[in-house]
mmCIF file of N, CA and C in Angstrom:
data_model
loop_
_atom_site.group_PDB
_atom_site.id
_atom_site.type_symbol
_atom_site.label_atom_id
_atom_site.label_comp_id
_atom_site.label_asym_id
_atom_site.label_seq_id
_atom_site.Cartn_x
_atom_site.Cartn_y
_atom_site.Cartn_z
ATOM 1 N N GLN A 1 0.859 -1.207 0.014
ATOM 2 C CA GLN A 1 -0.024 0.002 0.003
ATOM 3 C C GLN A 1 0.848 1.255 0.020
ATOM 4 N N VAL A 2 0.387 2.219 -0.679
ATOM 5 C CA VAL A 2 1.070 3.548 -0.761
ATOM 6 C C VAL A 2 0.062 4.626 -0.403
ATOM 7 N N GLN A 3 0.466 5.463 0.466
ATOM 8 C CA GLN A 3 -0.407 6.654 0.781
ATOM 9 C C GLN A 3 0.257 7.885 0.220
ATOM 10 N N LEU A 4 -0.569 8.749 -0.450
ATOM 11 C CA LEU A 4 -0.107 9.972 -1.063
ATOM 12 C C LEU A 4 -0.883 11.111 -0.491
ATOM 13 N N VAL A 5 -0.182 12.123 -0.026
ATOM 14 C CA VAL A 5 -0.823 13.259 0.553
ATOM 15 C C VAL A 5 -0.291 14.565 -0.125
ATOM 16 N N GLU A 6 -1.189 15.300 -0.809
ATOM 17 C CA GLU A 6 -0.825 16.517 -1.503
ATOM 18 C C GLU A 6 -0.936 17.684 -0.618
ATOM 19 N N SER A 7 -0.161 18.743 -0.846
ATOM 20 C CA SER A 7 -0.259 20.019 -0.198
ATOM 21 C C SER A 7 0.254 21.120 -1.045
ATOM 22 N N GLY A 8 -0.001 22.337 -0.660
ATOM 23 C CA GLY A 8 0.536 23.512 -1.357
ATOM 24 C C GLY A 8 -0.416 24.230 -2.281
ATOM 25 N N GLY A 9 -1.589 23.725 -2.385
ATOM 26 C CA GLY A 9 -2.586 24.404 -3.219
ATOM 27 C C GLY A 9 -3.031 25.697 -2.577
ATOM 28 N N GLY A 10 -3.832 26.458 -3.322
ATOM 29 C CA GLY A 10 -4.324 27.701 -2.810
ATOM 30 C C GLY A 10 -4.827 28.631 -3.894
ATOM 31 N N LEU A 11 -5.039 29.880 -3.538
ATOM 32 C CA LEU A 11 -5.524 30.875 -4.487
ATOM 33 C C LEU A 11 -4.378 31.808 -4.871
ATOM 34 N N VAL A 12 -4.219 31.988 -6.198
ATOM 35 C CA VAL A 12 -3.115 32.810 -6.654
ATOM 36 C C VAL A 12 -3.644 33.629 -7.830
ATOM 37 N N GLN A 13 -3.064 34.785 -8.057
ATOM 38 C CA GLN A 13 -3.453 35.591 -9.229
ATOM 39 C C GLN A 13 -2.787 35.063 -10.490
ATOM 40 N N ALA A 14 -3.355 35.317 -11.591
ATOM 41 C CA ALA A 14 -2.763 34.929 -12.868
ATOM 42 C C ALA A 14 -1.375 35.516 -12.995
ATOM 43 N N GLY A 15 -0.456 34.674 -13.489
ATOM 44 C CA GLY A 15 0.921 35.080 -13.590
ATOM 45 C C GLY A 15 1.747 34.676 -12.374
ATOM 46 N N GLY A 16 1.105 34.261 -11.331
ATOM 47 C CA GLY A 16 1.764 33.879 -10.100
ATOM 48 C C GLY A 16 2.299 32.460 -10.154
ATOM 49 N N SER A 17 2.838 32.041 -9.007
ATOM 50 C CA SER A 17 3.482 30.711 -8.891
ATOM 51 C C SER A 17 2.973 30.009 -7.601
ATOM 52 N N LEU A 18 3.010 28.676 -7.705
ATOM 53 C CA LEU A 18 2.755 27.810 -6.567
ATOM 54 C C LEU A 18 3.632 26.605 -6.711
ATOM 55 N N ARG A 19 3.957 25.968 -5.557
ATOM 56 C CA ARG A 19 4.615 24.698 -5.540
ATOM 57 C C ARG A 19 3.834 23.683 -4.808
ATOM 58 N N LEU A 20 3.376 22.649 -5.483
ATOM 59 C CA LEU A 20 2.655 21.597 -4.875
ATOM 60 C C LEU A 20 3.668 20.478 -4.402
ATOM 61 N N SER A 21 3.281 19.886 -3.300
ATOM 62 C CA SER A 21 4.093 18.777 -2.743
ATOM 63 C C SER A 21 3.241 17.560 -2.589
ATOM 64 N N CYS A 22 3.888 16.420 -2.736
ATOM 65 C CA CYS A 22 3.206 15.105 -2.538
ATOM 66 C C CYS A 22 4.082 14.260 -1.662
ATOM 67 N N ALA A 23 3.577 13.924 -0.505
ATOM 68 C CA ALA A 23 4.352 13.066 0.457
ATOM 69 C C ALA A 23 3.864 11.641 0.260
ATOM 70 N N ALA A 24 4.802 10.743 0.031
ATOM 71 C CA ALA A 24 4.494 9.305 -0.180
ATOM 72 C C ALA A 24 4.924 8.544 1.007
ATOM 73 N N SER A 25 4.116 7.591 1.429
ATOM 74 C CA SER A 25 4.457 6.695 2.534
ATOM 75 C C SER A 25 3.905 5.322 2.271
ATOM 76 N N GLY A 26 4.425 4.343 2.998
ATOM 77 C CA GLY A 26 3.962 2.962 2.817
ATOM 78 C C GLY A 26 4.960 2.115 2.175
ATOM 79 N N ARG A 27 4.971 2.051 0.913
ATOM 80 C CA ARG A 27 5.939 1.212 0.191
ATOM 81 C C ARG A 27 7.157 2.065 -0.291
ATOM 82 N N THR A 28 7.932 2.454 0.690
ATOM 83 C CA THR A 28 9.090 3.261 0.331
ATOM 84 C C THR A 28 10.211 2.349 -0.154
ATOM 85 N N GLY A 29 11.056 2.940 -0.963
ATOM 86 C CA GLY A 29 12.168 2.135 -1.462
ATOM 87 C C GLY A 29 11.904 1.526 -2.817
ATOM 88 N N SER A 30 10.707 1.446 -3.246
ATOM 89 C CA SER A 30 10.356 0.889 -4.552
ATOM 90 C C SER A 30 10.589 1.916 -5.656
ATOM 91 N N LYS A 31 10.848 1.425 -6.853
ATOM 92 C CA LYS A 31 11.196 2.326 -7.938
ATOM 93 C C LYS A 31 9.892 2.629 -8.726
ATOM 94 N N ASP A 32 9.210 3.647 -8.344
ATOM 95 C CA ASP A 32 7.926 3.993 -8.890
ATOM 96 C C ASP A 32 7.954 5.309 -9.641
ATOM 97 N N ALA A 33 7.333 5.305 -10.818
ATOM 98 C CA ALA A 33 7.106 6.588 -11.485
ATOM 99 C C ALA A 33 6.058 7.323 -10.805
ATOM 100 N N MET A 34 6.105 8.639 -10.773
ATOM 101 C CA MET A 34 5.115 9.495 -10.114
ATOM 102 C C MET A 34 4.576 10.503 -11.081
ATOM 103 N N ALA A 35 3.385 10.984 -10.807
ATOM 104 C CA ALA A 35 2.793 11.943 -11.752
ATOM 105 C C ALA A 35 1.822 12.858 -11.041
ATOM 106 N N TRP A 36 1.514 13.934 -11.719
ATOM 107 C CA TRP A 36 0.441 14.840 -11.289
ATOM 108 C C TRP A 36 -0.662 14.850 -12.409
ATOM 109 N N PHE A 37 -1.812 14.794 -11.941
ATOM 110 C CA PHE A 37 -3.023 14.969 -12.833
ATOM 111 C C PHE A 37 -3.829 16.117 -12.237
ATOM 112 N N ARG A 38 -4.778 16.562 -13.039
ATOM 113 C CA ARG A 38 -5.718 17.605 -12.534
ATOM 114 C C ARG A 38 -7.087 17.424 -13.088
ATOM 115 N N GLN A 39 -8.062 17.931 -12.343
ATOM 116 C CA GLN A 39 -9.455 17.865 -12.804
ATOM 117 C C GLN A 39 -10.135 19.153 -12.476
ATOM 118 N N ALA A 40 -10.642 19.811 -13.531
ATOM 119 C CA ALA A 40 -11.351 21.015 -13.364
ATOM 120 C C ALA A 40 -12.857 20.720 -13.302
ATOM 121 N N PRO A 41 -13.638 21.599 -12.725
ATOM 122 C CA PRO A 41 -15.093 21.346 -12.624
ATOM 123 C C PRO A 41 -15.738 21.074 -13.979
ATOM 124 N N GLY A 42 -16.473 19.978 -14.043
ATOM 125 C CA GLY A 42 -17.174 19.590 -15.241
ATOM 126 C C GLY A 42 -16.271 19.040 -16.327
ATOM 127 N N LYS A 43 -15.054 18.816 -16.003
ATOM 128 C CA LYS A 43 -14.092 18.211 -16.999
ATOM 129 C C LYS A 43 -13.522 16.889 -16.496
ATOM 130 N N GLU A 44 -12.945 16.107 -17.402
ATOM 131 C CA GLU A 44 -12.328 14.869 -17.044
ATOM 132 C C GLU A 44 -10.935 15.143 -16.431
ATOM 133 N N ARG A 45 -10.499 14.173 -15.696
ATOM 134 C CA ARG A 45 -9.127 14.289 -15.165
ATOM 135 C C ARG A 45 -8.145 14.244 -16.320
ATOM 136 N N GLU A 46 -7.151 15.113 -16.209
ATOM 137 C CA GLU A 46 -6.126 15.163 -17.323
ATOM 138 C C GLU A 46 -4.738 15.107 -16.774
ATOM 139 N N PHE A 47 -3.890 14.553 -17.583
ATOM 140 C CA PHE A 47 -2.458 14.446 -17.232
ATOM 141 C C PHE A 47 -1.836 15.833 -17.180
ATOM 142 N N VAL A 48 -0.925 16.025 -16.252
ATOM 143 C CA VAL A 48 -0.113 17.285 -16.170
ATOM 144 C C VAL A 48 1.355 16.981 -16.377
ATOM 145 N N ALA A 49 1.915 16.108 -15.506
ATOM 146 C CA ALA A 49 3.366 15.844 -15.631
ATOM 147 C C ALA A 49 3.672 14.575 -14.933
ATOM 148 N N ALA A 50 4.767 13.885 -15.340
ATOM 149 C CA ALA A 50 5.210 12.651 -14.734
ATOM 150 C C ALA A 50 6.766 12.595 -14.733
ATOM 151 N N ILE A 51 7.250 11.783 -13.751
ATOM 152 C CA ILE A 51 8.702 11.699 -13.613
ATOM 153 C C ILE A 51 9.092 10.255 -13.269
ATOM 154 N N SER A 52 10.216 9.836 -13.802
ATOM 155 C CA SER A 52 10.686 8.468 -13.516
ATOM 156 C C SER A 52 11.283 8.424 -12.104
ATOM 157 N N TRP A 53 11.534 7.222 -11.645
ATOM 158 C CA TRP A 53 12.036 7.048 -10.289
ATOM 159 C C TRP A 53 13.313 7.814 -10.112
ATOM 160 N N GLY A 54 14.229 7.779 -10.983
ATOM 161 C CA GLY A 54 15.526 8.466 -10.849
ATOM 162 C C GLY A 54 15.484 9.937 -11.197
ATOM 163 N N GLY A 55 14.357 10.354 -11.782
ATOM 164 C CA GLY A 55 14.216 11.759 -12.097
ATOM 165 C C GLY A 55 14.840 12.146 -13.449
ATOM 166 N N GLY A 56 15.455 11.129 -14.124
ATOM 167 C CA GLY A 56 16.114 11.484 -15.419
ATOM 168 C C GLY A 56 15.189 11.615 -16.552
ATOM 169 N N SER A 57 13.936 11.120 -16.403
ATOM 170 C CA SER A 57 12.962 11.207 -17.500
ATOM 171 C C SER A 57 11.735 11.915 -16.986
ATOM 172 N N THR A 58 11.275 12.845 -17.758
ATOM 173 C CA THR A 58 10.002 13.578 -17.401
ATOM 174 C C THR A 58 9.097 13.649 -18.617
ATOM 175 N N ASN A 59 7.899 13.915 -18.356
ATOM 176 C CA ASN A 59 6.829 13.946 -19.397
ATOM 177 C C ASN A 59 5.875 15.042 -19.003
ATOM 178 N N TYR A 60 5.504 15.949 -19.958
ATOM 179 C CA TYR A 60 4.612 17.073 -19.612
ATOM 180 C C TYR A 60 3.479 17.153 -20.645
ATOM 181 N N ALA A 61 2.341 17.569 -20.168
ATOM 182 C CA ALA A 61 1.278 17.952 -21.061
ATOM 183 C C ALA A 61 1.659 19.202 -21.799
ATOM 184 N N ASP A 62 1.247 19.267 -23.065
ATOM 185 C CA ASP A 62 1.621 20.446 -23.875
ATOM 186 C C ASP A 62 1.119 21.751 -23.212
ATOM 187 N N SER A 63 0.023 21.719 -22.529
ATOM 188 C CA SER A 63 -0.555 22.927 -21.946
ATOM 189 C C SER A 63 0.281 23.493 -20.841
ATOM 190 N N VAL A 64 1.181 22.702 -20.235
ATOM 191 C CA VAL A 64 1.992 23.163 -19.133
ATOM 192 C C VAL A 64 3.486 23.221 -19.409
ATOM 193 N N LYS A 65 3.897 22.672 -20.548
ATOM 194 C CA LYS A 65 5.292 22.619 -20.867
ATOM 195 C C LYS A 65 5.862 24.014 -20.887
ATOM 196 N N GLY A 66 7.028 24.147 -20.272
ATOM 197 C CA GLY A 66 7.684 25.432 -20.182
ATOM 198 C C GLY A 66 7.274 26.276 -18.956
ATOM 199 N N ARG A 67 6.145 25.904 -18.322
ATOM 200 C CA ARG A 67 5.662 26.655 -17.172
ATOM 201 C C ARG A 67 5.704 25.843 -15.898
ATOM 202 N N PHE A 68 5.506 24.541 -16.007
ATOM 203 C CA PHE A 68 5.553 23.660 -14.820
ATOM 204 C C PHE A 68 6.753 22.772 -14.857
ATOM 205 N N THR A 69 7.269 22.442 -13.638
ATOM 206 C CA THR A 69 8.372 21.581 -13.506
ATOM 207 C C THR A 69 8.115 20.543 -12.442
ATOM 208 N N ILE A 70 8.249 19.262 -12.778
ATOM 209 C CA ILE A 70 8.067 18.184 -11.817
ATOM 210 C C ILE A 70 9.422 17.749 -11.336
ATOM 211 N N SER A 71 9.559 17.443 -10.097
ATOM 212 C CA SER A 71 10.781 16.953 -9.491
ATOM 213 C C SER A 71 10.473 16.042 -8.361
ATOM 214 N N ARG A 72 11.538 15.345 -7.851
ATOM 215 C CA ARG A 72 11.270 14.402 -6.726
ATOM 216 C C ARG A 72 12.545 14.381 -5.883
ATOM 217 N N ASP A 73 12.333 14.058 -4.603
ATOM 218 C CA ASP A 73 13.426 13.802 -3.678
ATOM 219 C C ASP A 73 13.187 12.437 -3.065
ATOM 220 N N ASN A 74 13.816 11.427 -3.560
ATOM 221 C CA ASN A 74 13.555 10.093 -3.098
ATOM 222 C C ASN A 74 13.967 9.821 -1.714
ATOM 223 N N ALA A 75 14.972 10.562 -1.181
ATOM 224 C CA ALA A 75 15.408 10.430 0.168
ATOM 225 C C ALA A 75 14.280 10.839 1.103
ATOM 226 N N LYS A 76 13.451 11.801 0.667
ATOM 227 C CA LYS A 76 12.394 12.305 1.527
ATOM 228 C C LYS A 76 11.050 11.771 1.101
ATOM 229 N N ASN A 77 11.037 10.908 0.080
ATOM 230 C CA ASN A 77 9.705 10.355 -0.467
ATOM 231 C C ASN A 77 8.785 11.464 -0.858
ATOM 232 N N MET A 78 9.295 12.466 -1.525
ATOM 233 C CA MET A 78 8.486 13.604 -1.906
ATOM 234 C C MET A 78 8.553 13.818 -3.433
ATOM 235 N N VAL A 79 7.441 14.315 -3.962
ATOM 236 C CA VAL A 79 7.333 14.718 -5.378
ATOM 237 C C VAL A 79 6.780 16.139 -5.372
ATOM 238 N N TYR A 80 7.288 16.959 -6.249
ATOM 239 C CA TYR A 80 6.929 18.372 -6.328
ATOM 240 C C TYR A 80 6.393 18.777 -7.702
ATOM 241 N N LEU A 81 5.635 19.789 -7.719
ATOM 242 C CA LEU A 81 5.224 20.358 -9.007
ATOM 243 C C LEU A 81 5.323 21.895 -8.859
ATOM 244 N N LYS A 82 6.307 22.467 -9.463
ATOM 245 C CA LYS A 82 6.453 23.916 -9.402
ATOM 246 C C LYS A 82 5.702 24.484 -10.627
ATOM 247 N N MET A 83 4.822 25.397 -10.334
ATOM 248 C CA MET A 83 3.930 25.945 -11.355
ATOM 249 C C MET A 83 4.205 27.454 -11.462
ATOM 250 N N ASN A 84 4.657 27.880 -12.584
ATOM 251 C CA ASN A 84 4.915 29.277 -12.838
ATOM 252 C C ASN A 84 3.923 29.809 -13.925
ATOM 253 N N SER A 85 3.818 31.118 -13.999
ATOM 254 C CA SER A 85 3.028 31.764 -15.046
ATOM 255 C C SER A 85 1.607 31.168 -15.070
ATOM 256 N N LEU A 86 1.036 31.004 -13.924
ATOM 257 C CA LEU A 86 -0.251 30.332 -13.803
ATOM 258 C C LEU A 86 -1.353 31.124 -14.549
ATOM 259 N N LYS A 87 -2.264 30.385 -15.144
ATOM 260 C CA LYS A 87 -3.369 30.962 -15.907
ATOM 261 C C LYS A 87 -4.725 30.530 -15.220
ATOM 262 N N PRO A 88 -5.795 31.261 -15.456
ATOM 263 C CA PRO A 88 -7.084 30.854 -14.910
ATOM 264 C C PRO A 88 -7.463 29.397 -15.332
ATOM 265 N N GLU A 89 -7.067 29.040 -16.521
ATOM 266 C CA GLU A 89 -7.432 27.675 -16.993
ATOM 267 C C GLU A 89 -6.616 26.558 -16.269
ATOM 268 N N ASP A 90 -5.651 26.942 -15.453
ATOM 269 C CA ASP A 90 -4.999 25.934 -14.618
ATOM 270 C C ASP A 90 -5.763 25.634 -13.342
ATOM 271 N N THR A 91 -6.846 26.322 -13.113
ATOM 272 C CA THR A 91 -7.676 26.077 -11.922
ATOM 273 C C THR A 91 -8.254 24.685 -11.999
ATOM 274 N N ALA A 92 -7.997 23.915 -10.928
ATOM 275 C CA ALA A 92 -8.355 22.497 -10.867
ATOM 276 C C ALA A 92 -7.960 21.927 -9.499
ATOM 277 N N VAL A 93 -8.445 20.752 -9.244
ATOM 278 C CA VAL A 93 -7.919 19.957 -8.146
ATOM 279 C C VAL A 93 -6.766 19.131 -8.728
ATOM 280 N N TYR A 94 -5.618 19.210 -8.076
ATOM 281 C CA TYR A 94 -4.421 18.544 -8.554
ATOM 282 C C TYR A 94 -4.198 17.299 -7.707
ATOM 283 N N TYR A 95 -3.923 16.132 -8.378
ATOM 284 C CA TYR A 95 -3.737 14.873 -7.729
ATOM 285 C C TYR A 95 -2.374 14.323 -8.017
ATOM 286 N N CYS A 96 -1.797 13.772 -6.996
ATOM 287 C CA CYS A 96 -0.541 13.036 -7.096
ATOM 288 C C CYS A 96 -0.879 11.575 -7.331
ATOM 289 N N ALA A 97 -0.071 10.860 -8.132
ATOM 290 C CA ALA A 97 -0.327 9.467 -8.402
ATOM 291 C C ALA A 97 0.980 8.712 -8.508
ATOM 292 N N ALA A 98 0.892 7.376 -8.165
ATOM 293 C CA ALA A 98 2.080 6.533 -8.185
ATOM 294 C C ALA A 98 1.858 5.335 -9.047
ATOM 295 N N ASP A 99 2.857 5.020 -9.940
ATOM 296 C CA ASP A 99 2.803 3.833 -10.817
ATOM 297 C C ASP A 99 3.857 2.914 -10.296
ATOM 298 N N LEU A 100 3.402 1.915 -9.535
ATOM 299 C CA LEU A 100 4.388 1.057 -8.759
ATOM 300 C C LEU A 100 5.264 0.242 -9.694
ATOM 301 N N GLY A 101 6.539 0.274 -9.362
ATOM 302 C CA GLY A 101 7.482 -0.578 -10.046
ATOM 303 C C GLY A 101 7.726 -0.265 -11.538
ATOM 304 N N SER A 102 7.248 0.894 -11.997
ATOM 305 C CA SER A 102 7.317 1.202 -13.402
ATOM 306 C C SER A 102 8.479 2.207 -13.600
ATOM 307 N N PRO A 103 9.348 1.983 -14.557
ATOM 308 C CA PRO A 103 10.433 2.977 -14.745
ATOM 309 C C PRO A 103 10.043 4.119 -15.655
ATOM 310 N N TYR A 104 8.874 3.973 -16.348
ATOM 311 C CA TYR A 104 8.511 4.975 -17.341
ATOM 312 C C TYR A 104 7.435 5.916 -16.886
ATOM 313 N N PRO A 105 7.655 7.240 -16.990
ATOM 314 C CA PRO A 105 6.686 8.240 -16.557
ATOM 315 C C PRO A 105 5.523 8.391 -17.551
ATOM 316 N N THR A 106 4.627 7.402 -17.588
ATOM 317 C CA THR A 106 3.540 7.480 -18.548
ATOM 318 C C THR A 106 2.531 8.587 -18.224
ATOM 319 N N ARG A 107 1.818 8.991 -19.200
ATOM 320 C CA ARG A 107 0.754 9.990 -19.088
ATOM 321 C C ARG A 107 -0.642 9.358 -18.984
ATOM 322 N N MET A 108 -0.658 8.062 -18.987
ATOM 323 C CA MET A 108 -1.913 7.313 -18.968
ATOM 324 C C MET A 108 -2.400 7.072 -17.517
ATOM 325 N N ALA A 109 -3.515 7.674 -17.190
ATOM 326 C CA ALA A 109 -4.062 7.604 -15.796
ATOM 327 C C ALA A 109 -4.318 6.174 -15.322
ATOM 328 N N TYR A 110 -4.687 5.250 -16.194
ATOM 329 C CA TYR A 110 -5.002 3.937 -15.800
ATOM 330 C C TYR A 110 -3.783 3.159 -15.372
ATOM 331 N N GLU A 111 -2.581 3.643 -15.684
ATOM 332 C CA GLU A 111 -1.371 2.973 -15.284
ATOM 333 C C GLU A 111 -1.054 3.244 -13.803
ATOM 334 N N TYR A 112 -1.630 4.264 -13.202
ATOM 335 C CA TYR A 112 -1.305 4.676 -11.828
ATOM 336 C C TYR A 112 -2.246 4.030 -10.864
ATOM 337 N N GLU A 113 -1.666 3.246 -9.934
ATOM 338 C CA GLU A 113 -2.459 2.423 -9.035
ATOM 339 C C GLU A 113 -2.928 3.214 -7.758
ATOM 340 N N TYR A 114 -2.128 4.218 -7.339
ATOM 341 C CA TYR A 114 -2.434 4.934 -6.132
ATOM 342 C C TYR A 114 -2.555 6.428 -6.376
ATOM 343 N N TRP A 115 -3.510 7.018 -5.665
ATOM 344 C CA TRP A 115 -3.863 8.431 -5.845
ATOM 345 C C TRP A 115 -4.013 9.114 -4.498
ATOM 346 N N GLY A 116 -3.629 10.353 -4.504
ATOM 347 C CA GLY A 116 -3.918 11.173 -3.339
ATOM 348 C C GLY A 116 -5.313 11.696 -3.354
ATOM 349 N N GLN A 117 -5.662 12.525 -2.308
ATOM 350 C CA GLN A 117 -7.015 13.094 -2.241
ATOM 351 C C GLN A 117 -7.164 14.414 -3.029
ATOM 352 N N GLY A 118 -6.007 14.960 -3.386
ATOM 353 C CA GLY A 118 -6.038 16.190 -4.198
ATOM 354 C C GLY A 118 -5.896 17.479 -3.375
ATOM 355 N N THR A 119 -5.413 18.484 -4.101
ATOM 356 C CA THR A 119 -5.281 19.828 -3.476
ATOM 357 C C THR A 119 -5.793 20.810 -4.485
ATOM 358 N N GLN A 120 -6.597 21.750 -4.037
ATOM 359 C CA GLN A 120 -7.248 22.739 -4.889
ATOM 360 C C GLN A 120 -6.280 23.833 -5.304
ATOM 361 N N VAL A 121 -6.246 24.129 -6.553
ATOM 362 C CA VAL A 121 -5.497 25.312 -7.073
ATOM 363 C C VAL A 121 -6.473 26.210 -7.794
ATOM 364 N N THR A 122 -6.569 27.453 -7.383
ATOM 365 C CA THR A 122 -7.431 28.392 -8.024
ATOM 366 C C THR A 122 -6.658 29.599 -8.498
ATOM 367 N N VAL A 123 -6.758 29.933 -9.756
ATOM 368 C CA VAL A 123 -6.036 31.075 -10.356
ATOM 369 C C VAL A 123 -7.096 32.064 -10.757
ATOM 370 N N SER A 124 -6.980 33.238 -10.156
ATOM 371 C CA SER A 124 -7.857 34.352 -10.502
ATOM 372 C C SER A 124 -7.318 35.220 -11.566
ATOM 373 N N SER A 125 -8.246 35.776 -12.384
ATOM 374 C CA SER A 125 -7.818 36.576 -13.468
ATOM 375 C C SER A 125 -7.666 38.011 -13.065
#
């Protein structure tokens, strides 16, 4: 079992920045790809970014490429999403997800077995 807890969401003006954090516990030491997804009201959950266990491979949605950066600290069992130049369309609940034992940072939601409860990000115009 893996528990994921997100934090760092909040209200920010357009153009501002936030850093989301995801604390992982339970099955520590396994080589898991991690990702962030988001879901806006009335929309389906969508992929944002993913990172391999070693951090050497990342994957980004086109809508956030160049603005968001995913990173991880395996010693602390933490995954981060730094979000710059935020736009109102980035408003959503952001979820952390774990793909156990997988080396590849896929963007496919069905590959991720464990999910956090989400953290709300609201960007005002």
